[in-house]
Amino acid sequence: MISSLKGKKVIITGAGSGIGKAIARKFAEAGALIAVCDISEETAQMTAKEIEIIGAKAIPYKIDAGNFTEVNEIVEKIVQDFGTIEILVNNAGITKDTLLIRMKEEDFDRVIQVNLKGTFNFTRACARYMLKERWGRIINIASVIGEMGNIGQANYAAAKAGIIGFTKSVAKELASRNITVNALAPGFIKTPMTENLPENVVQEYLKLIPLGREGTADDIANLCLFIASDEASYITGQVIRIDGGMLIA
Ligand code: NAP
């Protein structure tokens, strides 16, 4: 059995929906205190309310992960509310898919800004508290697309590949203070991000998955809980795929 996260102070970005919301619920069930961060105030509040119903503590914060100044301010506020930060899950992410020759500059920039720079913004703001604690877990939600590429996702693949390089570097920088930094690379997961894909695209993805099904947000949350636990204390700088075998290399 995985040890509890009782009393651990956790930030989860993009926790208003999908994978982030599932991680927030799972961590709250394990006893953690959750800062529910999302660009949507409404969905952040909904996640926090759902967590409170199960008797755990969660506070919603409206934040654009891509905004450096805002992130620093919000992390300071969270530290005032919680006392410190011990676990950070950089999950906030967006897609703006189109073929390279049709991709607008702003579609490239925004995807990099939210996915990659958002991960930098939160990691930088939280690291000093983890350094003080001499303990920490940073879990970055990348994607198998960052390793394999995908037609129509040059911006997203670049951002996720960037997160992988970022993860490996920061893991080396922070290891001596007992802070682990890992990336999870989900494959095709059923969430609001993927629910509007045309049926033929879904069928094409399913053909690539040896286990023959989409993953669930809970599949990712279970792995995330393990990586945050004491049992995973010797794992750092890794990219852990959770994709039903979509990318076996
Ligand atoms: P989702 O349901 O769309 O959840 C993403 C959440 O992030 C949403 O609540 C979204 O708010 C929020 N968000 C968007 N921009 C933000 C910003 N600038 N600052 C803070 N929050 C922001 O998608 P998901 O599938 O759960 O994705 C979660 C993570 O998993 C992403 O990093 C994604 O790239 C990654 N991932 C997903 C899959 C998949 O198949 N679903 C596969 C591999 C990796 P709004 O809804 O208001 O925009």
PDB file of C-alpha atoms in Angstrom, residues 102-220:
ATOM      1  CA  ARG A 102      -1.348  27.064 -41.121  1.00  0.00           C
ATOM      2  CA  MET A 103      -0.131  27.570 -37.549  1.00  0.00           C
ATOM      3  CA  LYS A 104      -0.399  31.180 -36.430  1.00  0.00           C
ATOM      4  CA  GLU A 105       2.401  32.713 -34.409  1.00  0.00           C
ATOM      5  CA  GLU A 106       0.018  33.287 -31.494  1.00  0.00           C
ATOM      6  CA  ASP A 107      -1.040  29.603 -31.521  1.00  0.00           C
ATOM      7  CA  PHE A 108       2.583  28.551 -31.215  1.00  0.00           C
ATOM      8  CA  ASP A 109       3.395  31.140 -28.543  1.00  0.00           C
ATOM      9  CA  ARG A 110       0.368  30.466 -26.338  1.00  0.00           C
ATOM     10  CA  VAL A 111       0.872  26.684 -26.304  1.00  0.00           C
ATOM     11  CA  ILE A 112       4.521  27.171 -25.301  1.00  0.00           C
ATOM     12  CA  GLN A 113       3.546  29.832 -22.772  1.00  0.00           C
ATOM     13  CA  VAL A 114       0.947  27.735 -20.930  1.00  0.00           C
ATOM     14  CA  ASN A 115       2.508  24.263 -21.138  1.00  0.00           C
ATOM     15  CA  LEU A 116       6.249  24.958 -20.947  1.00  0.00           C
ATOM     16  CA  LYS A 117       6.638  28.414 -19.438  1.00  0.00           C
ATOM     17  CA  GLY A 118       3.811  27.641 -16.998  1.00  0.00           C
ATOM     18  CA  THR A 119       5.862  24.671 -15.769  1.00  0.00           C
ATOM     19  CA  PHE A 120       8.928  26.909 -15.381  1.00  0.00           C
ATOM     20  CA  ASN A 121       6.912  29.640 -13.628  1.00  0.00           C
ATOM     21  CA  PHE A 122       5.448  27.365 -10.956  1.00  0.00           C
ATOM     22  CA  THR A 123       8.604  25.284 -10.494  1.00  0.00           C
ATOM     23  CA  ARG A 124      10.775  28.357  -9.970  1.00  0.00           C
ATOM     24  CA  ALA A 125       8.299  29.940  -7.569  1.00  0.00           C
ATOM     25  CA  CYS A 126       7.888  26.751  -5.478  1.00  0.00           C
ATOM     26  CA  ALA A 127      11.470  25.448  -5.488  1.00  0.00           C
ATOM     27  CA  ARG A 128      12.717  27.825  -2.798  1.00  0.00           C
ATOM     28  CA  TYR A 129      10.148  26.545  -0.313  1.00  0.00           C
ATOM     29  CA  MET A 130      11.059  22.922  -1.078  1.00  0.00           C
ATOM     30  CA  LEU A 131      14.757  23.791  -0.727  1.00  0.00           C
ATOM     31  CA  LYS A 132      14.009  25.177   2.739  1.00  0.00           C
ATOM     32  CA  GLU A 133      12.053  22.017   3.636  1.00  0.00           C
ATOM     33  CA  ARG A 134      14.832  19.804   2.248  1.00  0.00           C
ATOM     34  CA  TRP A 135      12.060  17.657   0.769  1.00  0.00           C
ATOM     35  CA  GLY A 136       9.927  18.029  -2.308  1.00  0.00           C
ATOM     36  CA  ARG A 137       8.198  16.413  -5.231  1.00  0.00           C
ATOM     37  CA  ILE A 138       7.765  18.102  -8.599  1.00  0.00           C
ATOM     38  CA  ILE A 139       5.673  16.176 -11.112  1.00  0.00           C
ATOM     39  CA  ASN A 140       5.356  17.575 -14.615  1.00  0.00           C
ATOM     40  CA  ILE A 141       2.631  16.322 -16.928  1.00  0.00           C
ATOM     41  CA  ALA A 142       4.287  15.959 -20.332  1.00  0.00           C
ATOM     42  CA  SER A 143       2.924  13.706 -23.115  1.00  0.00           C
ATOM     43  CA  VAL A 144       4.069  10.859 -25.345  1.00  0.00           C
ATOM     44  CA  ILE A 145       3.610  13.416 -28.134  1.00  0.00           C
ATOM     45  CA  GLY A 146       6.697  15.205 -26.760  1.00  0.00           C
ATOM     46  CA  GLU A 147       8.689  12.054 -27.527  1.00  0.00           C
ATOM     47  CA  MET A 148       7.072  10.813 -30.749  1.00  0.00           C
ATOM     48  CA  GLY A 149       5.758  14.005 -32.414  1.00  0.00           C
ATOM     49  CA  ASN A 150       2.372  14.225 -34.103  1.00  0.00           C
ATOM     50  CA  ILE A 151       0.903  15.729 -37.244  1.00  0.00           C
ATOM     51  CA  GLY A 152      -0.851  19.010 -36.381  1.00  0.00           C
ATOM     52  CA  GLN A 153       0.812  19.329 -32.991  1.00  0.00           C
ATOM     53  CA  ALA A 154       4.226  20.915 -33.667  1.00  0.00           C
ATOM     54  CA  ASN A 155       3.570  23.557 -30.976  1.00  0.00           C
ATOM     55  CA  TYR A 156       2.313  21.039 -28.394  1.00  0.00           C
ATOM     56  CA  ALA A 157       5.043  18.475 -29.133  1.00  0.00           C
ATOM     57  CA  ALA A 158       7.703  21.195 -28.798  1.00  0.00           C
ATOM     58  CA  ALA A 159       6.241  22.324 -25.463  1.00  0.00           C
ATOM     59  CA  LYS A 160       6.060  18.769 -24.089  1.00  0.00           C
ATOM     60  CA  ALA A 161       9.570  17.894 -25.328  1.00  0.00           C
ATOM     61  CA  GLY A 162      10.702  21.107 -23.626  1.00  0.00           C
ATOM     62  CA  ILE A 163       9.106  19.946 -20.370  1.00  0.00           C
ATOM     63  CA  ILE A 164      11.088  16.697 -20.606  1.00  0.00           C
ATOM     64  CA  GLY A 165      14.427  18.542 -20.957  1.00  0.00           C
ATOM     65  CA  PHE A 166      13.405  20.947 -18.201  1.00  0.00           C
ATOM     66  CA  THR A 167      12.515  18.031 -15.901  1.00  0.00           C
ATOM     67  CA  LYS A 168      15.879  16.325 -16.382  1.00  0.00           C
ATOM     68  CA  SER A 169      17.839  19.548 -15.726  1.00  0.00           C
ATOM     69  CA  VAL A 170      15.904  20.582 -12.646  1.00  0.00           C
ATOM     70  CA  ALA A 171      16.098  17.011 -11.273  1.00  0.00           C
ATOM     71  CA  LYS A 172      19.895  17.319 -11.346  1.00  0.00           C
ATOM     72  CA  GLU A 173      19.839  20.779  -9.743  1.00  0.00           C
ATOM     73  CA  LEU A 174      17.538  19.893  -6.844  1.00  0.00           C
ATOM     74  CA  ALA A 175      18.489  16.285  -6.064  1.00  0.00           C
ATOM     75  CA  SER A 176      20.957  17.125  -3.292  1.00  0.00           C
ATOM     76  CA  ARG A 177      18.096  18.633  -1.265  1.00  0.00           C
ATOM     77  CA  ASN A 178      15.939  15.533  -1.498  1.00  0.00           C
ATOM     78  CA  ILE A 179      13.622  17.013  -4.110  1.00  0.00           C
ATOM     79  CA  THR A 180      12.618  14.664  -6.911  1.00  0.00           C
ATOM     80  CA  VAL A 181      11.513  15.947 -10.305  1.00  0.00           C
ATOM     81  CA  ASN A 182       9.809  13.640 -12.777  1.00  0.00           C
ATOM     82  CA  ALA A 183       7.686  13.863 -15.900  1.00  0.00           C
ATOM     83  CA  LEU A 184       4.662  11.692 -16.584  1.00  0.00           C
ATOM     84  CA  ALA A 185       3.959  11.105 -20.263  1.00  0.00           C
ATOM     85  CA  PRO A 186       0.314  10.138 -20.773  1.00  0.00           C
ATOM     86  CA  GLY A 187      -0.870   8.735 -24.084  1.00  0.00           C
ATOM     87  CA  PHE A 188      -4.487   9.114 -25.162  1.00  0.00           C
ATOM     88  CA  ILE A 189      -6.606   9.925 -22.112  1.00  0.00           C
ATOM     89  CA  LYS A 190     -10.360  10.514 -21.975  1.00  0.00           C
ATOM     90  CA  THR A 191     -10.797  14.111 -20.703  1.00  0.00           C
ATOM     91  CA  PRO A 192     -12.423  17.346 -21.925  1.00  0.00           C
ATOM     92  CA  MET A 193      -9.183  17.963 -23.901  1.00  0.00           C
ATOM     93  CA  THR A 194      -9.835  14.938 -26.132  1.00  0.00           C
ATOM     94  CA  GLU A 195     -13.634  14.649 -26.020  1.00  0.00           C
ATOM     95  CA  ASN A 196     -14.267  16.750 -29.136  1.00  0.00           C
ATOM     96  CA  LEU A 197     -11.925  14.872 -31.448  1.00  0.00           C
ATOM     97  CA  PRO A 198     -13.698  13.475 -34.517  1.00  0.00           C
ATOM     98  CA  GLU A 199     -14.584   9.754 -34.244  1.00  0.00           C
ATOM     99  CA  ASN A 200     -12.210   8.798 -37.098  1.00  0.00           C
ATOM    100  CA  VAL A 201      -9.283  10.448 -35.262  1.00  0.00           C
ATOM    101  CA  VAL A 202     -10.199   8.586 -32.058  1.00  0.00           C
ATOM    102  CA  GLN A 203     -10.261   5.302 -33.994  1.00  0.00           C
ATOM    103  CA  GLU A 204      -6.822   6.060 -35.482  1.00  0.00           C
ATOM    104  CA  TYR A 205      -5.408   6.673 -31.974  1.00  0.00           C
ATOM    105  CA  LEU A 206      -6.971   3.467 -30.655  1.00  0.00           C
ATOM    106  CA  LYS A 207      -5.214   1.490 -33.416  1.00  0.00           C
ATOM    107  CA  LEU A 208      -1.888   2.734 -31.999  1.00  0.00           C
ATOM    108  CA  ILE A 209      -2.644   1.506 -28.471  1.00  0.00           C
ATOM    109  CA  PRO A 210      -1.790  -2.170 -27.803  1.00  0.00           C
ATOM    110  CA  LEU A 211      -4.057  -2.225 -24.722  1.00  0.00           C
ATOM    111  CA  GLY A 212      -6.875  -1.169 -27.068  1.00  0.00           C
ATOM    112  CA  ARG A 213      -8.483   1.546 -24.984  1.00  0.00           C
ATOM    113  CA  GLU A 214      -8.198   5.166 -23.977  1.00  0.00           C
ATOM    114  CA  GLY A 215      -6.675   5.818 -20.563  1.00  0.00           C
ATOM    115  CA  THR A 216      -8.635   7.490 -17.787  1.00  0.00           C
ATOM    116  CA  ALA A 217      -7.747  10.516 -15.687  1.00  0.00           C
ATOM    117  CA  ASP A 218      -7.651   8.143 -12.703  1.00  0.00           C
ATOM    118  CA  ASP A 219      -4.969   6.030 -14.413  1.00  0.00           C
ATOM    119  CA  ILE A 220      -2.753   9.131 -14.412  1.00  0.00           C
TER     120      ILE A 220
END
